[in-house]
Amino acid sequence: MKACLIVIDVQESFRHRPFFTDRDIAPYLSAQNALIAGFAKAGAPIVRVFHSDGPRTAENPFAIESGHVRPLEGLADFQAAATYTKNRHSALVGTGLDVWLTRNHIDRVVISGIRTEQCCETTARHASDMGWQVDYVTDATLTFDMTQPDGQRLSAGDIKMRTATVLQGRFATLCSVEEALARLGEKVAA
């Protein structure tokens, strides 16, 4: 089975949003970078996906014109097998990524990136529905606290747990970094 790591929206744009916090950055980057290193060592493809939408102005951190649609500081440098820029939640909508995965005989996608419950989860669900096996590496995803409709705060940890709960066994196999690399055939300890 041929696997591909997808690194979704790990970009500087998020540092310029009001909800951004550095609180969980260090453990997230440690997990994300270990996953990248393992895939690179195995010679397995890594795809980079950026997100760009909204007004095309320098003031919008998700506009190319802002200069923030670039890798997040602290993300390991890697040679991407392909790079896509999306403007929807799923990395498979309108990017050509689905065509690339098919042409490269990818059977399994490994999902990582920012935000756990948005673009990462949406891409995982979409990939599953399109027939790919999906490994979802929760530790290699990052999200931020949110305010619920009733005004109460929902912690990033609770959001990650909810995402893991709804994906497991339905849309994805939940994996630690070590498990994802073992499934890749690597014996590297992350």
PDB file of C-alpha atoms in Angstrom:
ATOM      1  CA  MET A   1       0.000   0.000   0.000  1.00  0.00           C
ATOM      2  CA  LYS A   2       1.441   3.364  -0.991  1.00  0.00           C
ATOM      3  CA  ALA A   3       0.980   6.173   1.532  1.00  0.00           C
ATOM      4  CA  CYS A   4       1.258   9.937   1.254  1.00  0.00           C
ATOM      5  CA  LEU A   5       1.571  12.488   4.058  1.00  0.00           C
ATOM      6  CA  ILE A   6      -0.594  15.572   3.581  1.00  0.00           C
ATOM      7  CA  VAL A   7       0.505  18.664   5.518  1.00  0.00           C
ATOM      8  CA  ILE A   8      -2.534  20.945   5.555  1.00  0.00           C
ATOM      9  CA  ASP A   9      -2.480  24.721   6.131  1.00  0.00           C
ATOM     10  CA  VAL A  10       0.641  24.833   8.306  1.00  0.00           C
ATOM     11  CA  GLN A  11       1.117  28.495   7.496  1.00  0.00           C
ATOM     12  CA  GLU A  12       1.962  31.819   9.075  1.00  0.00           C
ATOM     13  CA  SER A  13      -1.554  33.124   8.355  1.00  0.00           C
ATOM     14  CA  PHE A  14      -2.774  31.707  11.671  1.00  0.00           C
ATOM     15  CA  ARG A  15      -0.380  33.850  13.735  1.00  0.00           C
ATOM     16  CA  HIS A  16      -2.357  36.856  12.494  1.00  0.00           C
ATOM     17  CA  ARG A  17      -5.770  35.681  13.657  1.00  0.00           C
ATOM     18  CA  PRO A  18      -7.232  36.860  16.990  1.00  0.00           C
ATOM     19  CA  PHE A  19      -7.708  33.303  18.308  1.00  0.00           C
ATOM     20  CA  PHE A  20      -4.066  32.309  17.778  1.00  0.00           C
ATOM     21  CA  THR A  21      -2.036  31.219  20.785  1.00  0.00           C
ATOM     22  CA  ASP A  22       1.447  29.704  21.086  1.00  0.00           C
ATOM     23  CA  ARG A  23       0.224  27.431  23.906  1.00  0.00           C
ATOM     24  CA  ASP A  24       0.186  24.183  21.915  1.00  0.00           C
ATOM     25  CA  ILE A  25       2.666  25.070  19.159  1.00  0.00           C
ATOM     26  CA  ALA A  26       5.744  23.286  20.577  1.00  0.00           C
ATOM     27  CA  PRO A  27       4.181  19.807  20.993  1.00  0.00           C
ATOM     28  CA  TYR A  28       2.327  20.154  17.708  1.00  0.00           C
ATOM     29  CA  LEU A  29       5.480  21.112  15.773  1.00  0.00           C
ATOM     30  CA  SER A  30       7.423  18.314  17.446  1.00  0.00           C
ATOM     31  CA  ALA A  31       4.843  15.760  16.259  1.00  0.00           C
ATOM     32  CA  GLN A  32       4.427  17.328  12.813  1.00  0.00           C
ATOM     33  CA  ASN A  33       8.174  17.534  12.229  1.00  0.00           C
ATOM     34  CA  ALA A  34       8.716  13.923  13.384  1.00  0.00           C
ATOM     35  CA  LEU A  35       6.070  12.780  10.915  1.00  0.00           C
ATOM     36  CA  ILE A  36       7.716  14.769   8.115  1.00  0.00           C
ATOM     37  CA  ALA A  37      11.156  13.378   9.020  1.00  0.00           C
ATOM     38  CA  GLY A  38       9.852   9.802   9.012  1.00  0.00           C
ATOM     39  CA  PHE A  39       8.182  10.156   5.628  1.00  0.00           C
ATOM     40  CA  ALA A  40      11.244  11.877   4.175  1.00  0.00           C
ATOM     41  CA  LYS A  41      13.541   9.130   5.512  1.00  0.00           C
ATOM     42  CA  ALA A  42      11.299   6.480   3.963  1.00  0.00           C
ATOM     43  CA  GLY A  43      11.243   8.312   0.632  1.00  0.00           C
ATOM     44  CA  ALA A  44       7.452   8.510   0.848  1.00  0.00           C
ATOM     45  CA  PRO A  45       5.685  11.475  -0.748  1.00  0.00           C
ATOM     46  CA  ILE A  46       4.743  14.535   1.290  1.00  0.00           C
ATOM     47  CA  VAL A  47       2.183  16.972  -0.102  1.00  0.00           C
ATOM     48  CA  ARG A  48       1.962  20.559   1.130  1.00  0.00           C
ATOM     49  CA  VAL A  49      -1.400  22.332   1.079  1.00  0.00           C
ATOM     50  CA  PHE A  50      -1.881  26.045   1.752  1.00  0.00           C
ATOM     51  CA  HIS A  51      -5.169  27.868   2.321  1.00  0.00           C
ATOM     52  CA  SER A  52      -5.965  31.181   0.664  1.00  0.00           C
ATOM     53  CA  ASP A  53      -9.333  32.931   0.609  1.00  0.00           C
ATOM     54  CA  GLY A  54     -11.126  36.173   1.353  1.00  0.00           C
ATOM     55  CA  PRO A  55     -10.254  39.624   0.089  1.00  0.00           C
ATOM     56  CA  ARG A  56      -7.063  39.728  -1.970  1.00  0.00           C
ATOM     57  CA  THR A  57      -5.473  42.423   0.162  1.00  0.00           C
ATOM     58  CA  ALA A  58      -2.319  42.672   2.283  1.00  0.00           C
ATOM     59  CA  GLU A  59      -4.534  43.055   5.390  1.00  0.00           C
ATOM     60  CA  ASN A  60      -6.089  39.597   4.992  1.00  0.00           C
ATOM     61  CA  PRO A  61      -3.611  37.041   6.423  1.00  0.00           C
ATOM     62  CA  PHE A  62      -5.080  34.297   4.218  1.00  0.00           C
ATOM     63  CA  ALA A  63      -4.540  36.272   1.005  1.00  0.00           C
ATOM     64  CA  ILE A  64      -1.411  35.546  -1.000  1.00  0.00           C
ATOM     65  CA  GLU A  65      -0.895  39.328  -1.068  1.00  0.00           C
ATOM     66  CA  SER A  66      -0.340  39.361   2.717  1.00  0.00           C
ATOM     67  CA  GLY A  67       2.869  37.346   2.496  1.00  0.00           C
ATOM     68  CA  HIS A  68       1.604  35.063   5.293  1.00  0.00           C
ATOM     69  CA  VAL A  69       0.572  32.154   3.071  1.00  0.00           C
ATOM     70  CA  ARG A  70       3.932  30.466   3.642  1.00  0.00           C
ATOM     71  CA  PRO A  71       5.191  27.716   5.970  1.00  0.00           C
ATOM     72  CA  LEU A  72       4.707  28.306   9.695  1.00  0.00           C
ATOM     73  CA  GLU A  73       7.898  29.256  11.481  1.00  0.00           C
ATOM     74  CA  GLY A  74       9.280  26.142  13.168  1.00  0.00           C
ATOM     75  CA  LEU A  75       7.921  23.720  10.575  1.00  0.00           C
ATOM     76  CA  ALA A  76      10.673  21.463   9.255  1.00  0.00           C
ATOM     77  CA  ASP A  77      11.778  22.285   5.753  1.00  0.00           C
ATOM     78  CA  PHE A  78      10.862  19.471   3.369  1.00  0.00           C
ATOM     79  CA  GLN A  79      10.808  18.714  -0.319  1.00  0.00           C
ATOM     80  CA  ALA A  80       7.134  18.560  -1.271  1.00  0.00           C
ATOM     81  CA  ALA A  81       6.173  16.025  -3.912  1.00  0.00           C
ATOM     82  CA  ALA A  82       3.413  18.499  -4.811  1.00  0.00           C
ATOM     83  CA  THR A  83       2.089  21.787  -3.432  1.00  0.00           C
ATOM     84  CA  TYR A  84      -1.508  22.962  -3.687  1.00  0.00           C
ATOM     85  CA  THR A  85      -3.368  26.078  -2.615  1.00  0.00           C
ATOM     86  CA  LYS A  86      -7.005  25.587  -1.711  1.00  0.00           C
ATOM     87  CA  ASN A  87      -9.847  27.975  -0.992  1.00  0.00           C
ATOM     88  CA  ARG A  88     -12.262  25.461   0.540  1.00  0.00           C
ATOM     89  CA  HIS A  89     -12.040  23.366   3.709  1.00  0.00           C
ATOM     90  CA  SER A  90     -11.234  20.087   1.951  1.00  0.00           C
ATOM     91  CA  ALA A  91      -7.833  19.880   0.302  1.00  0.00           C
ATOM     92  CA  LEU A  92      -9.551  17.720  -2.320  1.00  0.00           C
ATOM     93  CA  VAL A  93     -11.927  20.396  -3.638  1.00  0.00           C
ATOM     94  CA  GLY A  94     -10.762  22.238  -6.720  1.00  0.00           C
ATOM     95  CA  THR A  95      -7.043  21.680  -6.189  1.00  0.00           C
ATOM     96  CA  GLY A  96      -6.220  18.687  -8.358  1.00  0.00           C
ATOM     97  CA  LEU A  97      -4.869  16.808  -5.329  1.00  0.00           C
ATOM     98  CA  ASP A  98      -7.289  13.949  -5.974  1.00  0.00           C
ATOM     99  CA  VAL A  99      -5.911  13.570  -9.502  1.00  0.00           C
ATOM    100  CA  TRP A 100      -2.324  13.642  -8.201  1.00  0.00           C
ATOM    101  CA  LEU A 101      -3.090  10.961  -5.585  1.00  0.00           C
ATOM    102  CA  THR A 102      -4.698   8.735  -8.203  1.00  0.00           C
ATOM    103  CA  ARG A 103      -1.915   9.203 -10.767  1.00  0.00           C
ATOM    104  CA  ASN A 104       0.677   8.382  -8.105  1.00  0.00           C
ATOM    105  CA  HIS A 105      -1.157   5.222  -7.017  1.00  0.00           C
ATOM    106  CA  ILE A 106      -1.676   6.447  -3.460  1.00  0.00           C
ATOM    107  CA  ASP A 107      -3.909   4.099  -1.462  1.00  0.00           C
ATOM    108  CA  ARG A 108      -3.580   5.703   1.974  1.00  0.00           C
ATOM    109  CA  VAL A 109      -3.391   9.350   3.006  1.00  0.00           C
ATOM    110  CA  VAL A 110      -1.975  10.469   6.327  1.00  0.00           C
ATOM    111  CA  ILE A 111      -3.630  13.667   7.526  1.00  0.00           C
ATOM    112  CA  SER A 112      -1.826  16.339   9.556  1.00  0.00           C
ATOM    113  CA  GLY A 113      -1.882  20.121   9.903  1.00  0.00           C
ATOM    114  CA  ILE A 114      -4.001  23.035  11.075  1.00  0.00           C
ATOM    115  CA  ARG A 115      -6.980  23.127  12.123  1.00  0.00           C
ATOM    116  CA  THR A 116      -7.914  19.786  13.587  1.00  0.00           C
ATOM    117  CA  GLU A 117     -11.706  20.144  13.252  1.00  0.00           C
ATOM    118  CA  GLN A 118     -11.830  22.180  10.086  1.00  0.00           C
ATOM    119  CA  CYS A 119      -9.580  21.555   7.111  1.00  0.00           C
ATOM    120  CA  CYS A 120      -7.916  18.427   8.533  1.00  0.00           C
ATOM    121  CA  GLU A 121     -11.165  16.724   9.527  1.00  0.00           C
ATOM    122  CA  THR A 122     -12.954  17.810   6.351  1.00  0.00           C
ATOM    123  CA  THR A 123     -10.147  16.488   4.162  1.00  0.00           C
ATOM    124  CA  ALA A 124     -10.118  13.199   6.105  1.00  0.00           C
ATOM    125  CA  ARG A 125     -13.868  12.712   5.639  1.00  0.00           C
ATOM    126  CA  HIS A 126     -13.699  13.660   1.957  1.00  0.00           C
ATOM    127  CA  ALA A 127     -10.728  11.341   1.301  1.00  0.00           C
ATOM    128  CA  SER A 128     -12.533   8.467   3.009  1.00  0.00           C
ATOM    129  CA  ASP A 129     -15.670   9.069   0.965  1.00  0.00           C
ATOM    130  CA  MET A 130     -13.555   9.073  -2.204  1.00  0.00           C
ATOM    131  CA  GLY A 131     -12.106   5.665  -1.331  1.00  0.00           C
ATOM    132  CA  TRP A 132      -8.708   6.347   0.202  1.00  0.00           C
ATOM    133  CA  GLN A 133      -7.697   4.745   3.465  1.00  0.00           C
ATOM    134  CA  VAL A 134      -7.088   7.557   5.945  1.00  0.00           C
ATOM    135  CA  ASP A 135      -4.714   7.716   8.883  1.00  0.00           C
ATOM    136  CA  TYR A 136      -5.483  10.713  11.087  1.00  0.00           C
ATOM    137  CA  VAL A 137      -2.548  11.742  13.275  1.00  0.00           C
ATOM    138  CA  THR A 138      -4.288  13.784  15.969  1.00  0.00           C
ATOM    139  CA  ASP A 139      -1.029  14.816  17.678  1.00  0.00           C
ATOM    140  CA  ALA A 140       0.167  16.224  14.362  1.00  0.00           C
ATOM    141  CA  THR A 141      -2.858  18.508  14.120  1.00  0.00           C
ATOM    142  CA  LEU A 142      -3.341  21.852  15.820  1.00  0.00           C
ATOM    143  CA  THR A 143      -6.409  23.827  16.729  1.00  0.00           C
ATOM    144  CA  PHE A 144      -7.452  26.605  19.067  1.00  0.00           C
ATOM    145  CA  ASP A 145     -10.118  27.178  21.713  1.00  0.00           C
ATOM    146  CA  MET A 146     -13.513  28.200  20.365  1.00  0.00           C
ATOM    147  CA  THR A 147     -16.664  29.786  21.752  1.00  0.00           C
ATOM    148  CA  GLN A 148     -19.751  27.580  21.555  1.00  0.00           C
ATOM    149  CA  PRO A 149     -23.157  28.958  20.498  1.00  0.00           C
ATOM    150  CA  ASP A 150     -24.164  29.171  24.183  1.00  0.00           C
ATOM    151  CA  GLY A 151     -21.150  31.400  24.906  1.00  0.00           C
ATOM    152  CA  GLN A 152     -19.109  28.780  26.771  1.00  0.00           C
ATOM    153  CA  ARG A 153     -15.498  28.125  25.809  1.00  0.00           C
ATOM    154  CA  LEU A 154     -14.603  24.831  24.192  1.00  0.00           C
ATOM    155  CA  SER A 155     -10.945  23.962  24.702  1.00  0.00           C
ATOM    156  CA  ALA A 156      -8.641  22.918  21.888  1.00  0.00           C
ATOM    157  CA  GLY A 157      -8.147  19.621  23.727  1.00  0.00           C
ATOM    158  CA  ASP A 158     -11.893  18.969  23.775  1.00  0.00           C
ATOM    159  CA  ILE A 159     -12.136  19.843  20.075  1.00  0.00           C
ATOM    160  CA  LYS A 160      -9.358  17.372  19.264  1.00  0.00           C
ATOM    161  CA  MET A 161     -11.083  14.659  21.327  1.00  0.00           C
ATOM    162  CA  ARG A 162     -14.403  15.290  19.580  1.00  0.00           C
ATOM    163  CA  THR A 163     -12.725  15.087  16.163  1.00  0.00           C
ATOM    164  CA  ALA A 164     -10.988  11.833  17.105  1.00  0.00           C
ATOM    165  CA  THR A 165     -14.293  10.422  18.346  1.00  0.00           C
ATOM    166  CA  VAL A 166     -16.254  11.175  15.177  1.00  0.00           C
ATOM    167  CA  LEU A 167     -13.513  10.057  12.775  1.00  0.00           C
ATOM    168  CA  GLN A 168     -12.390   6.805  14.449  1.00  0.00           C
ATOM    169  CA  GLY A 169     -13.746   3.736  12.754  1.00  0.00           C
ATOM    170  CA  ARG A 170     -15.961   5.730  10.424  1.00  0.00           C
ATOM    171  CA  PHE A 171     -13.663   7.873   8.304  1.00  0.00           C
ATOM    172  CA  ALA A 172     -10.148   7.201   9.568  1.00  0.00           C
ATOM    173  CA  THR A 173      -7.769   5.153  11.624  1.00  0.00           C
ATOM    174  CA  LEU A 174      -6.455   7.261  14.486  1.00  0.00           C
ATOM    175  CA  CYS A 175      -2.676   7.060  14.722  1.00  0.00           C
ATOM    176  CA  SER A 176       0.094   8.456  16.844  1.00  0.00           C
ATOM    177  CA  VAL A 177       3.154   9.647  14.944  1.00  0.00           C
ATOM    178  CA  GLU A 178       4.884   6.393  15.830  1.00  0.00           C
ATOM    179  CA  GLU A 179       1.940   4.302  14.619  1.00  0.00           C
ATOM    180  CA  ALA A 180       1.681   6.232  11.342  1.00  0.00           C
ATOM    181  CA  LEU A 181       5.386   5.697  10.707  1.00  0.00           C
ATOM    182  CA  ALA A 182       5.146   2.011  11.636  1.00  0.00           C
ATOM    183  CA  ARG A 183       2.276   1.662   9.172  1.00  0.00           C
ATOM    184  CA  LEU A 184       4.560   3.271   6.615  1.00  0.00           C
ATOM    185  CA  GLY A 185       7.041   0.507   7.293  1.00  0.00           C
ATOM    186  CA  GLU A 186       9.475   2.665   9.194  1.00  0.00           C
ATOM    187  CA  LYS A 187      10.991   1.513  12.458  1.00  0.00           C
ATOM    188  CA  VAL A 188      11.924   5.090  13.339  1.00  0.00           C
ATOM    189  CA  ALA A 189      10.981   6.226  16.845  1.00  0.00           C
ATOM    190  CA  ALA A 190       9.407   9.638  16.484  1.00  0.00           C
TER     191      ALA A 190
END
